[in-house]
Coordinates of C-alpha atoms in Angstrom, one line a residue:
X670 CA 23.9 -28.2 -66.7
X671 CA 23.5 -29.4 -70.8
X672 CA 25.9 -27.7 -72.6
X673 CA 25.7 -27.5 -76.5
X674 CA 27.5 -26.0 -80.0
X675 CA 25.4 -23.9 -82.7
X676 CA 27.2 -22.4 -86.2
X677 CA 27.0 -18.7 -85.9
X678 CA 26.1 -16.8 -89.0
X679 CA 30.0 -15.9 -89.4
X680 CA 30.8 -19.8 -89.3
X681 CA 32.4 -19.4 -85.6
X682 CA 31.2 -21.9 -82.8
X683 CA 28.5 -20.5 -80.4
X684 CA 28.7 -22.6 -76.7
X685 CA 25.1 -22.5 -75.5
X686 CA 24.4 -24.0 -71.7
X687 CA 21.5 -24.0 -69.7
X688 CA 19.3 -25.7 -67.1
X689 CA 17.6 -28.3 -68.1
X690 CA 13.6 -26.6 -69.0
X691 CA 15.6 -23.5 -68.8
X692 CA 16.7 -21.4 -71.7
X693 CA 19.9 -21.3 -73.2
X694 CA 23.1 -18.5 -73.1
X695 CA 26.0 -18.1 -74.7
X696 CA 29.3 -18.4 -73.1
X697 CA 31.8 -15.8 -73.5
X698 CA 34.6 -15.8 -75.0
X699 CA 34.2 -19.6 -75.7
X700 CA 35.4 -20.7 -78.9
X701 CA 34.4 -24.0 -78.7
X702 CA 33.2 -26.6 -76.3
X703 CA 36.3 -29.1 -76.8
X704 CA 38.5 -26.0 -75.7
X705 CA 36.6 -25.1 -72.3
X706 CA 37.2 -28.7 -71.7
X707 CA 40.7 -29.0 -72.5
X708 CA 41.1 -25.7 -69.8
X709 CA 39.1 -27.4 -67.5
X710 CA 41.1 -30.4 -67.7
X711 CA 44.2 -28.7 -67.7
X712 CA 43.8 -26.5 -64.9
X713 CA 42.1 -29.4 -62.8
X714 CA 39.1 -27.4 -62.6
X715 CA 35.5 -28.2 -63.0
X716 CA 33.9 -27.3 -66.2
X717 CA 30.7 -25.5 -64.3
X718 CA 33.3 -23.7 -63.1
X719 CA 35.5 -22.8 -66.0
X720 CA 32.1 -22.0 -67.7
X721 CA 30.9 -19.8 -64.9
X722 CA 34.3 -17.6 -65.1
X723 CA 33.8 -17.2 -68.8
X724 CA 30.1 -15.6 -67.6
X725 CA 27.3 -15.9 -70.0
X726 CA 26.2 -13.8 -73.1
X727 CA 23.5 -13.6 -75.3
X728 CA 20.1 -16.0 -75.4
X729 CA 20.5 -18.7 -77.6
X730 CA 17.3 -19.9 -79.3
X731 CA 17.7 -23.8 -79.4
X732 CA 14.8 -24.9 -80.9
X733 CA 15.2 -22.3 -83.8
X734 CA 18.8 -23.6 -84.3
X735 CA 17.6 -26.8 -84.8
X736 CA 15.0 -26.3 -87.1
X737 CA 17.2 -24.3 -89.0
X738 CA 19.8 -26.8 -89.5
X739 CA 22.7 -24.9 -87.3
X740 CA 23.5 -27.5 -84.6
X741 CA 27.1 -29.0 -84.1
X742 CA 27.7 -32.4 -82.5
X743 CA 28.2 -31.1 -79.0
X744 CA 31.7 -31.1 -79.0
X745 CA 33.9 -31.1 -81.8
X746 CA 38.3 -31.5 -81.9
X747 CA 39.9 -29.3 -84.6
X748 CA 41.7 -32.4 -86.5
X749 CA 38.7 -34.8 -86.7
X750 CA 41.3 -37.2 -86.6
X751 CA 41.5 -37.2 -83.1
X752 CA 38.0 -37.8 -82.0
X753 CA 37.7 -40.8 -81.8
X754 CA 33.9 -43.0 -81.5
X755 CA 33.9 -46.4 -79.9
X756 CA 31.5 -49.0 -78.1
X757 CA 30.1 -51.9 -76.1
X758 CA 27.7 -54.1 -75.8
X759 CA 25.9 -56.5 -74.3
X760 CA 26.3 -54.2 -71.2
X761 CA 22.4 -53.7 -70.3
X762 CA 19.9 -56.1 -68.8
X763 CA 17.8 -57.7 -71.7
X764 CA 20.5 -56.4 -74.3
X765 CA 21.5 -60.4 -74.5
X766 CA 18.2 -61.7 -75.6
X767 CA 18.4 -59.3 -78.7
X768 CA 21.7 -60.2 -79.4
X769 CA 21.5 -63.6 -79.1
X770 CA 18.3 -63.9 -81.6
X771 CA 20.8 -62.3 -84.2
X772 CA 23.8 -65.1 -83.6
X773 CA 22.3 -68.1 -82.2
X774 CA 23.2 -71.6 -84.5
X775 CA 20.7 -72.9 -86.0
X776 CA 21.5 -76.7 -85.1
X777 CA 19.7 -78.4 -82.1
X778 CA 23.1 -79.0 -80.5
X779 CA 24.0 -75.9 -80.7
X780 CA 21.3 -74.2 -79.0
X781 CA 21.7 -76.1 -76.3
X782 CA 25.1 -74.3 -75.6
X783 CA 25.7 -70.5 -75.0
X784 CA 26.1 -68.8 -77.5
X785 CA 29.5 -66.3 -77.6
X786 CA 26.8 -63.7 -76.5
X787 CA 25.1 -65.0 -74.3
X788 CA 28.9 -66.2 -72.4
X789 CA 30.0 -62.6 -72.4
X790 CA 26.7 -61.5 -71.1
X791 CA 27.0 -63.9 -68.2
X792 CA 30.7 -62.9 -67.8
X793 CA 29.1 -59.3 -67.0
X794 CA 26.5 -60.3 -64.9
X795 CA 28.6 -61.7 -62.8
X796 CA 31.5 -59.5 -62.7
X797 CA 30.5 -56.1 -64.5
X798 CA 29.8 -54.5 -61.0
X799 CA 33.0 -54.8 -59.2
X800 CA 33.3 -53.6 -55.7
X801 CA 35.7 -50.3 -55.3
X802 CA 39.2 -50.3 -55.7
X803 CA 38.7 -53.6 -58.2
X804 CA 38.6 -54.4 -61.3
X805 CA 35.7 -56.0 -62.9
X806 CA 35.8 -58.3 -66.2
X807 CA 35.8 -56.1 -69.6
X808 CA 33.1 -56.1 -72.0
X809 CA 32.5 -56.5 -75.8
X810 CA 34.3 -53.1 -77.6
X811 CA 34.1 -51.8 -81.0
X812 CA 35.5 -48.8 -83.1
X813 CA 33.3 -47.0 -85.2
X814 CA 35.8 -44.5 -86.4
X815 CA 36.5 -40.8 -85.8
X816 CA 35.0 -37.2 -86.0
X817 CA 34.6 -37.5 -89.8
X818 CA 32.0 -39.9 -89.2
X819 CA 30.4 -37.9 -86.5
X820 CA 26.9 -36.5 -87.8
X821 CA 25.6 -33.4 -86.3
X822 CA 22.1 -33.2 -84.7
X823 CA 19.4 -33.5 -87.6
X824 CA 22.2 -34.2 -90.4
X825 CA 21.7 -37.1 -91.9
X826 CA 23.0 -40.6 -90.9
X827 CA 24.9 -42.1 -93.9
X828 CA 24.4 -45.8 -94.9
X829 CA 26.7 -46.6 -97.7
X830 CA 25.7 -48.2 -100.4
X831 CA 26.9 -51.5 -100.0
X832 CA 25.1 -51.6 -96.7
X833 CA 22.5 -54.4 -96.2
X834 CA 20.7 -52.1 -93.7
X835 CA 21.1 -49.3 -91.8
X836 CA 19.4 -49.3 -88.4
X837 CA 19.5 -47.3 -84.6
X838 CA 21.0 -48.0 -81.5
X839 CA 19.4 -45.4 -79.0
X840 CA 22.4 -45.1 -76.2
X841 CA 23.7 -43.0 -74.0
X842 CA 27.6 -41.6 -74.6
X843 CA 30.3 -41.1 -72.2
X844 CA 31.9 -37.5 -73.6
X845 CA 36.1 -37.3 -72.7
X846 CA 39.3 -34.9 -73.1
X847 CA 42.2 -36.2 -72.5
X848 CA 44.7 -33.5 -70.4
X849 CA 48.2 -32.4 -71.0
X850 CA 49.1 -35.2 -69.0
X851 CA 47.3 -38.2 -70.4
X852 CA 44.7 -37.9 -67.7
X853 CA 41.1 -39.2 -69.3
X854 CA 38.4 -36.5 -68.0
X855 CA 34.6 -37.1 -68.0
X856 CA 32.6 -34.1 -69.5
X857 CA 29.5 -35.9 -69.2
X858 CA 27.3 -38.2 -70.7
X859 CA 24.9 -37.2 -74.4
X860 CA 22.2 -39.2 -76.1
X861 CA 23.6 -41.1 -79.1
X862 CA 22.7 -43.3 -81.8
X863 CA 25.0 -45.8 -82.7
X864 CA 23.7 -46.3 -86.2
X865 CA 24.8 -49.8 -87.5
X866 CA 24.1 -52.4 -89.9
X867 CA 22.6 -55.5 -88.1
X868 CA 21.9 -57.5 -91.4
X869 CA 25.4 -57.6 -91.9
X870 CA 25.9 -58.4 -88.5
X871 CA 23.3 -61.7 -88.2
X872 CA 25.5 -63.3 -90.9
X873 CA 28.0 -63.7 -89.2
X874 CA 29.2 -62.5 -85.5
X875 CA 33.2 -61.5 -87.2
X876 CA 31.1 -59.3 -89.1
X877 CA 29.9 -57.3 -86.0
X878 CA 33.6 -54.9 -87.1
X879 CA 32.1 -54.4 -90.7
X880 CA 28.9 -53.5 -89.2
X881 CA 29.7 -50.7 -86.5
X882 CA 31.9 -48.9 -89.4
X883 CA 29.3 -46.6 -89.8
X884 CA 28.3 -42.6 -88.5
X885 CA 27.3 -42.1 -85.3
X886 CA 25.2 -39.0 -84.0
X887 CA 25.2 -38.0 -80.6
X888 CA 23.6 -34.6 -78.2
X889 CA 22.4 -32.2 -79.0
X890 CA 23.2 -31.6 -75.7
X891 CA 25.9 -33.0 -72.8
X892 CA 24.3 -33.9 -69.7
X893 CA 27.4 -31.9 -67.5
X894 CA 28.4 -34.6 -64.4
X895 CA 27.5 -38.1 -63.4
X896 CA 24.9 -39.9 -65.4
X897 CA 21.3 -40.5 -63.3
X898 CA 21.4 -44.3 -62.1
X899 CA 17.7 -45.2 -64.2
X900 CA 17.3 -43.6 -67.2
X901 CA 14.1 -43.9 -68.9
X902 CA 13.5 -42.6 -72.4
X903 CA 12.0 -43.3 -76.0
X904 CA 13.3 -44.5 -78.7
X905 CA 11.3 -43.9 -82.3
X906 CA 11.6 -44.0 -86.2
X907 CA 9.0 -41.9 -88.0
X908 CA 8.3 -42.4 -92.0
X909 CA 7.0 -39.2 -93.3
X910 CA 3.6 -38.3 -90.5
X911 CA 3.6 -41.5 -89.2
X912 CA 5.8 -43.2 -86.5
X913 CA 6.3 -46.7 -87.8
X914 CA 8.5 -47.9 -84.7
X915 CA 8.3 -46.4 -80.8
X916 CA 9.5 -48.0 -77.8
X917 CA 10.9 -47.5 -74.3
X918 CA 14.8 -47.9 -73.0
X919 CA 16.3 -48.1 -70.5
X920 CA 20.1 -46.9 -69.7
X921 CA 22.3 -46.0 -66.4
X922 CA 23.8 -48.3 -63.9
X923 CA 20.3 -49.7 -62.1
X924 CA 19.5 -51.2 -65.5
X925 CA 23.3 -52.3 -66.7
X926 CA 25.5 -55.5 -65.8
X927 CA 28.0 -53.3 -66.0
X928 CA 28.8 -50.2 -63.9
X929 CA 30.1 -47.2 -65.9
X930 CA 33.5 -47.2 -64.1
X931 CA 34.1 -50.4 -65.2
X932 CA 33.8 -49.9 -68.5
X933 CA 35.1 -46.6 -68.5
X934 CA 38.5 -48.3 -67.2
X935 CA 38.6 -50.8 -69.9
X936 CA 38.4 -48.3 -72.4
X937 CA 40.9 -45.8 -71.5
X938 CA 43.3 -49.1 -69.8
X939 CA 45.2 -48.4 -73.3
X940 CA 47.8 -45.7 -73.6
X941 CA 46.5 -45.6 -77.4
X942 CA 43.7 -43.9 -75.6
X943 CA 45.2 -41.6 -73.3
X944 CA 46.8 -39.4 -75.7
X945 CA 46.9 -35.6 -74.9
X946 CA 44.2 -33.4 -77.0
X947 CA 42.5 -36.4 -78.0
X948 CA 38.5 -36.7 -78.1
X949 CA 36.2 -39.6 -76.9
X950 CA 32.7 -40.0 -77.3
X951 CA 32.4 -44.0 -75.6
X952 CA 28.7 -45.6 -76.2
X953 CA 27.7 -47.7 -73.9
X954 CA 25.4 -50.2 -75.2
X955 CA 21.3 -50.8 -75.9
X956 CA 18.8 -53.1 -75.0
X957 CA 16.0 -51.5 -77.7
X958 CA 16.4 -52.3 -81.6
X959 CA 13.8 -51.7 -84.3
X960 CA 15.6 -54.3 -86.1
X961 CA 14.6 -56.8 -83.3
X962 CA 10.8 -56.2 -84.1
X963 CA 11.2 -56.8 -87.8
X964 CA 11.4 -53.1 -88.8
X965 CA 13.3 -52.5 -92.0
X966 CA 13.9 -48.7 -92.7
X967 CA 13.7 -46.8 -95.5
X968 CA 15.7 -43.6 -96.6
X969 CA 14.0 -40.8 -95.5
X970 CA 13.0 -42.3 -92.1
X971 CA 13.5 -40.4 -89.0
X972 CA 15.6 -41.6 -85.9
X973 CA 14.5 -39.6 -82.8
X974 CA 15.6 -40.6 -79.3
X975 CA 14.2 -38.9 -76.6
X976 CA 15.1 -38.7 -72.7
X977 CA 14.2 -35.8 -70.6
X978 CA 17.0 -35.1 -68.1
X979 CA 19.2 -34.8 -71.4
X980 CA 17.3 -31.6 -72.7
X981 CA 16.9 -31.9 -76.6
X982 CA 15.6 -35.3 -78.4
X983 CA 18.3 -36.6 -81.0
X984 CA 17.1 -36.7 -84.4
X985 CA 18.5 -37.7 -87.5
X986 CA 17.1 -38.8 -91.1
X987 CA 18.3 -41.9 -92.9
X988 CA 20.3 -41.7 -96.0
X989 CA 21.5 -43.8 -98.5
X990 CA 25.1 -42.9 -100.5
X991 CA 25.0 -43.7 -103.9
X992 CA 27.8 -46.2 -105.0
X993 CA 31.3 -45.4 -106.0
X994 CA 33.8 -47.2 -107.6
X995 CA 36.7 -47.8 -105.4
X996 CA 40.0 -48.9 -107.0
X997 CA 43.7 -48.6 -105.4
X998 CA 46.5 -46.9 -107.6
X999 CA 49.9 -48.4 -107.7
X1000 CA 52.5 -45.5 -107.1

């Protein structure tokens, strides 16, 4: 089941699920996705369940909310505060080789060692897949902030100005509620782009926390359950009629050194990250980067990430904030 949010014309949240191919409903009496979750969790239910008792209202026209402007990232919290957007990296097969074009030394000596990528790439290969009941080595993680930075389906994606680029990261996102009792729940997994800034990043690899300090987008739909073990989609950047940039990735467990267990545990490992009410939305890592081919973008350009099984493509323009002047006040 794909489950979704749309602005109704009163500003209230409209929860639209469907099949996937299928057309969309309305849940009743849902105010918003976060809080059939959060009774879900609570209860100890299943959200196909929880939904299911709620029944189903109205049609929902998806592709006319999108065109129109009216989608919601698929789940929201009501403090924005407490939704929180992380990473990792250097979790999928071939995601090293990019990385490690941006960071390696330029010294003879040097390339003859691994670099810190490459090491922590290794370190998954060999131990990101760890047999049950253990617990395998933990990956590269970053924070990219929380629901203010969250970009709805076909908003823009914010580069600020100081930015030396703003580029894609077509991903797929682990989607969580935390219960009343600091249990972590799975709603699913959503496309995502973790929009970052790799020029910033190649200068300098303790720049990689500057760099993911930027929105994210992720949906437009959840993918309700266990993520498929191959996933195959498209990753592309179009510049006004023409598609400047399009390429295949690859995502889920039979094209990862890590499993998504594993790197679910070493997220959520922290109390910090178990606290009731809180929000989630964990990306998991790319092997597929424009920037890798050379491709600077433009404002105006068009991210759109594509994989069937997870209804909707993800789009999302480029945009460039104009500069401010930022000065702290003594008090």
């Amino acid at each position: 089941m794909l489950i979704s949010q749309i602005k109704g014309s009163n500003g209230e949240i409209i929860v639209a699920v469907r099949e996937p191919g299928g057309a969309a409903k309305a849940v009743k009496n849902a105010n918003s996705v976060y809080a059939l979750a959060m009774e879900a969790a609570n209860a100890g239910k299943p959200l196909v369940s929880i939904i299911e008792t709620h029944g189903y209202g109205d049609d929902v026209d998806l592709e006319k909310a999108y065109a129109e402007g009216n989608f919601l990232p698929p789940i929201t919290h009501p403090d924005a505060a407490h939704l929180h957007l992380t990473g990792t990296g250097l979790t999928h097969l071939g995601s090293a080789a990019t990385r490690d074009s941006m960071h390696k030394k330029t010294t003879e000596a040097a390339e003859e060692t691994l670099t810190d990528s490459m090491k922590m790439f290794k370190m998954g290969l060999e131990n990101g897949k760890p047999k049950a009941g253990e617990k395998g080595v933990q990956p590269e993680w970053f924070y990219k902030g929380n629901g203010y930075g969250a970009a709805a389906p076909g908003a823009p994606l914010v580069s600020p100005s100081f930015a030396l680029d703003g580029g894609e990261e077509p991903e797929m996102a682990g989607i969580y509620v935390i219960a009343k009792d600091g249990t972590p729940f799975r709603i699913g997994f959503a496309l995502s782009n973790e929009f970052s800034d790799h020029v910033t990043e190649r200068i300098n690899y303790l720049y990689l926390a500057h760099s993911k300090l930027r929105p994210a987008s992720f949906g437009p739909e959840i993918r309700i359950g266990v993520a498929p073990e191959d996933i195959r989609g498209t990753s592309r950047i179009k510049r006004g009629h023409k598609v400047i940039f399009e390429k295949p990735f690859l995502s889920g467990e039979a094209n990862m050194s890590h499993t998504f267990a594993n790197l679910e545990y070493h997220h959520f490992k922290y109390g910090l990250f178990r606290v009731p009410g809180d929000v989630h939305v964990h990306m998991f890592g790319t092997a597929t980067l424009s920037f890798a081919d050379g491709v600077k973008t433009e404002e105006g350009d068009v991210f759109e990430i594509e994989v069937a099984e997870f209804g909707l493509p993800l789009r999302n323009p480029l945009k460039v904030a104009a500069e401010e002047n930022i000065a702290v006040k003594q008090l």
